[in-house]
PDB file of C-alpha atoms in Angstrom:
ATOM      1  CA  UNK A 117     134.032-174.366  -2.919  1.00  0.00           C
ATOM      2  CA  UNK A 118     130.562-173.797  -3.921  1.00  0.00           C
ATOM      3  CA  UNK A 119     131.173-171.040  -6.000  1.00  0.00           C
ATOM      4  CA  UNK A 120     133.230-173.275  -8.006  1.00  0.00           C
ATOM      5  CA  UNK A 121     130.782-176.424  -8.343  1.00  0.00           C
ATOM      6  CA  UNK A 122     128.684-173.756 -10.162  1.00  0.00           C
ATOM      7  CA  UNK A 123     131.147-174.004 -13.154  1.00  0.00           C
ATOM      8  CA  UNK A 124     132.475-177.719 -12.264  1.00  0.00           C
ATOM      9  CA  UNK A 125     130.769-179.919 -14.680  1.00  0.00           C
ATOM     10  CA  UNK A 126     131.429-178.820 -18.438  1.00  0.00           C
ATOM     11  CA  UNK A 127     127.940-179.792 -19.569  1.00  0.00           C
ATOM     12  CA  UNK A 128     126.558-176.891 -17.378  1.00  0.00           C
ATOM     13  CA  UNK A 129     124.681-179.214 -14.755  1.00  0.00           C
ATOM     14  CA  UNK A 130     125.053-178.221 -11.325  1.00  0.00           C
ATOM     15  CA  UNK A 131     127.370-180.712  -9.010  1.00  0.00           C
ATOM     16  CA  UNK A 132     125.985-182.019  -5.848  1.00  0.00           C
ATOM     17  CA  UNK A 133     129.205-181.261  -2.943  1.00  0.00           C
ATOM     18  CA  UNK A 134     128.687-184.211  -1.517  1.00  0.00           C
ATOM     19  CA  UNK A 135     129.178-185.915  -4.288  1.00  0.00           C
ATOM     20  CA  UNK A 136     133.139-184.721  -4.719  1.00  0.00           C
ATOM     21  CA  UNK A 137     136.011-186.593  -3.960  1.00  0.00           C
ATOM     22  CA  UNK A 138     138.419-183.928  -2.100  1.00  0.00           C
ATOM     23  CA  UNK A 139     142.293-184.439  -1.491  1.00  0.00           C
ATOM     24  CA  UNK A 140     143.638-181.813   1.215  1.00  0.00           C
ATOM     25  CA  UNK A 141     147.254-181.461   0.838  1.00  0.00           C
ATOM     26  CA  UNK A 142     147.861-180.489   4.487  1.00  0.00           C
ATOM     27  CA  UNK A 143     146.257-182.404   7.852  1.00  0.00           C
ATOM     28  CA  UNK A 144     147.001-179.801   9.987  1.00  0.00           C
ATOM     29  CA  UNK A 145     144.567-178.513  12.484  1.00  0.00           C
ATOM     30  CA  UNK A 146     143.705-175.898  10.061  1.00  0.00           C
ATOM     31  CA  UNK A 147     143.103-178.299   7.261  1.00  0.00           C
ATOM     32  CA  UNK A 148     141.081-180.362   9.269  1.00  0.00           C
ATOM     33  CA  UNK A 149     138.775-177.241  10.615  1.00  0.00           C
ATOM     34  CA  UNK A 150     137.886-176.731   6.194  1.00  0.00           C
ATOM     35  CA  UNK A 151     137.553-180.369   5.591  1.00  0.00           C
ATOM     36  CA  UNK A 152     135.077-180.405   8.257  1.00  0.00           C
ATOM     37  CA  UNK A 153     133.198-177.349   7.277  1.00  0.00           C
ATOM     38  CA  UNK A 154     132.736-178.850   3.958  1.00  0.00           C
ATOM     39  CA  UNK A 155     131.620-182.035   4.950  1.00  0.00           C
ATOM     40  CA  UNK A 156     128.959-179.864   6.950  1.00  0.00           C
ATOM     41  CA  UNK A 157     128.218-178.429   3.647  1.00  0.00           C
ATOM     42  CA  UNK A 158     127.824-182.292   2.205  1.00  0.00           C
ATOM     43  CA  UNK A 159     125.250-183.314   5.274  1.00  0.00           C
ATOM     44  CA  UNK A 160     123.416-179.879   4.407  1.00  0.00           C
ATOM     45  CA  UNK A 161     123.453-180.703   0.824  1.00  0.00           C
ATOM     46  CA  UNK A 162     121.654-184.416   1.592  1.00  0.00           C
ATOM     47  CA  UNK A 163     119.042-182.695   3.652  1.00  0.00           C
ATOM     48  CA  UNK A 164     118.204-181.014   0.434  1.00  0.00           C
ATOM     49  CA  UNK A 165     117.028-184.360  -1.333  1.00  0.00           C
ATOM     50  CA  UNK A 166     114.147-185.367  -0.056  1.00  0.00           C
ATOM     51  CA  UNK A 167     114.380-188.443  -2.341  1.00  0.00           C
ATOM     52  CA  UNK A 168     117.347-189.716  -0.097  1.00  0.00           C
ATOM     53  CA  UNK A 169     116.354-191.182   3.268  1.00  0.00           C
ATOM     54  CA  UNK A 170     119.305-192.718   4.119  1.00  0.00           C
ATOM     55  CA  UNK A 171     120.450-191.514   7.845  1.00  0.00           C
ATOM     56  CA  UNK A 172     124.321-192.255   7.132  1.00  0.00           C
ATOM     57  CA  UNK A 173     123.840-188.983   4.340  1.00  0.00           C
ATOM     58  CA  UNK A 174     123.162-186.913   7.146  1.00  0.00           C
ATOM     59  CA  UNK A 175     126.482-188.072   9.774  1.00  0.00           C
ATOM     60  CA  UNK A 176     129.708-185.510   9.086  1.00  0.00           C
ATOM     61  CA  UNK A 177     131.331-188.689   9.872  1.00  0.00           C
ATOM     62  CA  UNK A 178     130.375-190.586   6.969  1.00  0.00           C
ATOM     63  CA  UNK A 179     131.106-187.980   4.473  1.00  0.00           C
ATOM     64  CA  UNK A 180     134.916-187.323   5.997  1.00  0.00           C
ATOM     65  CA  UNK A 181     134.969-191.604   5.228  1.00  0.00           C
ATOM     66  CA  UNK A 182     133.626-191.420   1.996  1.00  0.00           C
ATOM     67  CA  UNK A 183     134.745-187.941   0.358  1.00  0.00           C
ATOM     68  CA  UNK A 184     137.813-186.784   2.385  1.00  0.00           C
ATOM     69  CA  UNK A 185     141.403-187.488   1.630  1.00  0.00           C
ATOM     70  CA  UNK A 186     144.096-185.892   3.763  1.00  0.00           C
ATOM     71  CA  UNK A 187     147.686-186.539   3.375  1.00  0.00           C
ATOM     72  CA  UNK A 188     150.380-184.721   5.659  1.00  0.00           C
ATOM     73  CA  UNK A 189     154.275-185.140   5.505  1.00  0.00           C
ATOM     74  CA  UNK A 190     154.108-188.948   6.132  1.00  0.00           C
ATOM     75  CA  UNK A 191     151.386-189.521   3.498  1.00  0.00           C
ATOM     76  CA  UNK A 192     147.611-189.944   3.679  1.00  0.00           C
ATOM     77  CA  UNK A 193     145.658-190.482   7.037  1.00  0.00           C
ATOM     78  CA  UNK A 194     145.061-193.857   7.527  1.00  0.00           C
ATOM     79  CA  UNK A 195     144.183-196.575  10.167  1.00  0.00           C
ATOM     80  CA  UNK A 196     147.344-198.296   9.160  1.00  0.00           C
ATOM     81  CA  UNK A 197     149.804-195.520   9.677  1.00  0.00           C
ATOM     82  CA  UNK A 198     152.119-196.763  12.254  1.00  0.00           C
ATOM     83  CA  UNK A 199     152.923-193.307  13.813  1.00  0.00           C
ATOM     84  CA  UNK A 200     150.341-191.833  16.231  1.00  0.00           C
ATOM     85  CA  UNK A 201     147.892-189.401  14.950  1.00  0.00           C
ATOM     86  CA  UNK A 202     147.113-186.022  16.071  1.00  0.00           C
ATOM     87  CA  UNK A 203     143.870-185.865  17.434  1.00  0.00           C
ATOM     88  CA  UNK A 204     142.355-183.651  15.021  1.00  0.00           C
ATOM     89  CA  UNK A 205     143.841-186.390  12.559  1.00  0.00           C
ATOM     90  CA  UNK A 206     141.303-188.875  13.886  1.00  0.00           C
ATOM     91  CA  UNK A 207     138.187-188.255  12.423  1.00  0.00           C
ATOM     92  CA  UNK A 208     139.614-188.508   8.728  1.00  0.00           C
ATOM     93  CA  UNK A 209     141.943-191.259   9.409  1.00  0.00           C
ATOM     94  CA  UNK A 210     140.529-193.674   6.427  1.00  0.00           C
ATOM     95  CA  UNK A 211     140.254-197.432   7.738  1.00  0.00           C
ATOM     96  CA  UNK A 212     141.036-200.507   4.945  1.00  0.00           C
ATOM     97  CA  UNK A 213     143.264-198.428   2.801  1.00  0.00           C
ATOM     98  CA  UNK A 214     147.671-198.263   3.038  1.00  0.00           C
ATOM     99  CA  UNK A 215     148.921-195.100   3.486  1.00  0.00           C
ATOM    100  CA  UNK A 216     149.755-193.444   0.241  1.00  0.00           C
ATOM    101  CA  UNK A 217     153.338-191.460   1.061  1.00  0.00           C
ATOM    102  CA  UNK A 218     153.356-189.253  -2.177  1.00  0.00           C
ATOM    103  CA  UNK A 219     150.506-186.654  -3.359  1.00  0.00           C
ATOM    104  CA  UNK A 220     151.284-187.125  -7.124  1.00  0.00           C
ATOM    105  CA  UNK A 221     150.540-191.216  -6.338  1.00  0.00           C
ATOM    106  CA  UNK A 222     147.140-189.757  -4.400  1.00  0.00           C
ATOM    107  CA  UNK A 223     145.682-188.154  -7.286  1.00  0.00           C
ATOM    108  CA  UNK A 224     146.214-191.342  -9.550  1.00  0.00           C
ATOM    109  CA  UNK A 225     144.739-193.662  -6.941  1.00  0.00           C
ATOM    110  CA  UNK A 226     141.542-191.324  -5.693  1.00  0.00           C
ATOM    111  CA  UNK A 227     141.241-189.202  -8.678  1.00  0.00           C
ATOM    112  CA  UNK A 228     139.942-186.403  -6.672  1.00  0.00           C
ATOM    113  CA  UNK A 229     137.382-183.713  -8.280  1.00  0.00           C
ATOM    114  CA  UNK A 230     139.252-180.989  -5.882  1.00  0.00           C
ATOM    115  CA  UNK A 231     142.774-180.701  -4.634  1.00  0.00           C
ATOM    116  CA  UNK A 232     143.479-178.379  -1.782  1.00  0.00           C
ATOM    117  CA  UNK A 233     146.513-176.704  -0.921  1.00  0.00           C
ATOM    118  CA  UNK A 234     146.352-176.552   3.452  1.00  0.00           C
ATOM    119  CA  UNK A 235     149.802-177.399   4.565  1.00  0.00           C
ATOM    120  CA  UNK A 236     152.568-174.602   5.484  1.00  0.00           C
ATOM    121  CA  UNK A 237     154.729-175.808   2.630  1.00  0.00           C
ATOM    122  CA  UNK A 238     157.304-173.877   0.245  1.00  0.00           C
ATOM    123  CA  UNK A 239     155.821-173.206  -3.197  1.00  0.00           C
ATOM    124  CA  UNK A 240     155.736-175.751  -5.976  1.00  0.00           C
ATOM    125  CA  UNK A 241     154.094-178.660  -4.132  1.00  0.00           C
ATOM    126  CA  UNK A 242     151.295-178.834  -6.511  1.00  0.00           C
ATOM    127  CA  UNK A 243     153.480-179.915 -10.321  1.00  0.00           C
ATOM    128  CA  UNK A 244     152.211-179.006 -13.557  1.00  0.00           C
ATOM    129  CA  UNK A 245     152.080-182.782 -13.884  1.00  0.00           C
ATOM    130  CA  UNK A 246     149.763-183.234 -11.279  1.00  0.00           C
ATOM    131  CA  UNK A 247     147.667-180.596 -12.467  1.00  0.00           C
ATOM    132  CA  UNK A 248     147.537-182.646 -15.777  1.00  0.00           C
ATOM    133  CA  UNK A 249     146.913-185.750 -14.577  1.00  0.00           C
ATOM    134  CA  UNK A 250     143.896-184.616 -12.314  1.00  0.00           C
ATOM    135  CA  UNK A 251     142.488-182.429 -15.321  1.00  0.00           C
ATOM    136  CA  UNK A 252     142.399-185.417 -17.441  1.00  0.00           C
ATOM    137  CA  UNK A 253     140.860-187.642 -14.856  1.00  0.00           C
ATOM    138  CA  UNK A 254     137.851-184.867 -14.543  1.00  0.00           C
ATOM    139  CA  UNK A 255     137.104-183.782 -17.862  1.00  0.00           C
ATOM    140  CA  UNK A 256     137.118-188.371 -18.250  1.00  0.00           C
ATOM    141  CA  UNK A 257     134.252-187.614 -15.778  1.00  0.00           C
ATOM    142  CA  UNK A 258     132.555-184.155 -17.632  1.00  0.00           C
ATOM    143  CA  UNK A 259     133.995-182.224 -14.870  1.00  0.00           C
ATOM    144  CA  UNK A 260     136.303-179.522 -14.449  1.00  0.00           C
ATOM    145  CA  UNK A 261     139.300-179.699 -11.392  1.00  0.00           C
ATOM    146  CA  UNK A 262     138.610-177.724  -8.507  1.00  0.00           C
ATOM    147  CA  UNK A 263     142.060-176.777  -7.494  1.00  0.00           C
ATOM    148  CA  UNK A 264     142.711-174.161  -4.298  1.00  0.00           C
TER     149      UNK A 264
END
């Protein structure tokens, strides 16, 4: 992941991690052990600003809120899901937003700058249109996707 924010923005300016927005197809335990580790990377990457003061940039918690969408095979992680949640589901369980059932309806909605590929699944679940659609909403942005 930080290898490739060294090449993410086109114009050759280097992108702050916690300043992507990061879709993780797959919520399983797994999954959620990266997501965290990068959002570690995000509170280690506010420390680095010494402009920024703001004690919420420095709470994991804030940046799994803000930065982290995780969808598993009922959709994304939400407060409003009606099933119960794994605990390891918790944490990244976004509140105020309807679960989204569908990845390709995901990437339209949060426009993510990565897309993540976590979940035990057969091959194919990331479509040429979804790649598409996410490389057009970046390059809108100056960026380039971050797909694993």
């Amino acid at each position: 992941m930080l290898a490739s924010l060294r090449i993410h923005a086109k114009d050759g300016k280097l992108c702050k991690l916690r300043d992507q927005r990061i879709v993780f197809l797959g919520a399983g335990s797994s999954g959620a052990g990266v997501a965290d580790l990068i959002c570690q990377g995000m509170v280690e990457d506010a420390k680095k600003d010494d402009s920024d003061t703001n004690p919420r940039k420095l709470d994991v918690a804030n940046y799994r809120k803000k930065n982290i969408w995780m969808l598993d095979s009922k959709g994304t992680i939400t407060t409003k899901r009606t099933d119960k949640l794994a605990e390891h589901k918790i944490p990244f369980a976004r509140e105020d937003e309807e679960p989204i059932t569908d990845l390709f309806e995901t990437i339209k909605a949060v426009r993510p700058t990565a897309l993540m590929g976590l979940a035990g699944q057969a091959a194919g679940s990331f479509t040429s249109l979804m790649i598409e659609t996410m490389t057009e909403q970046c390059l809108a942005e100056g960026l380039r996707p971050i797909i694993m």
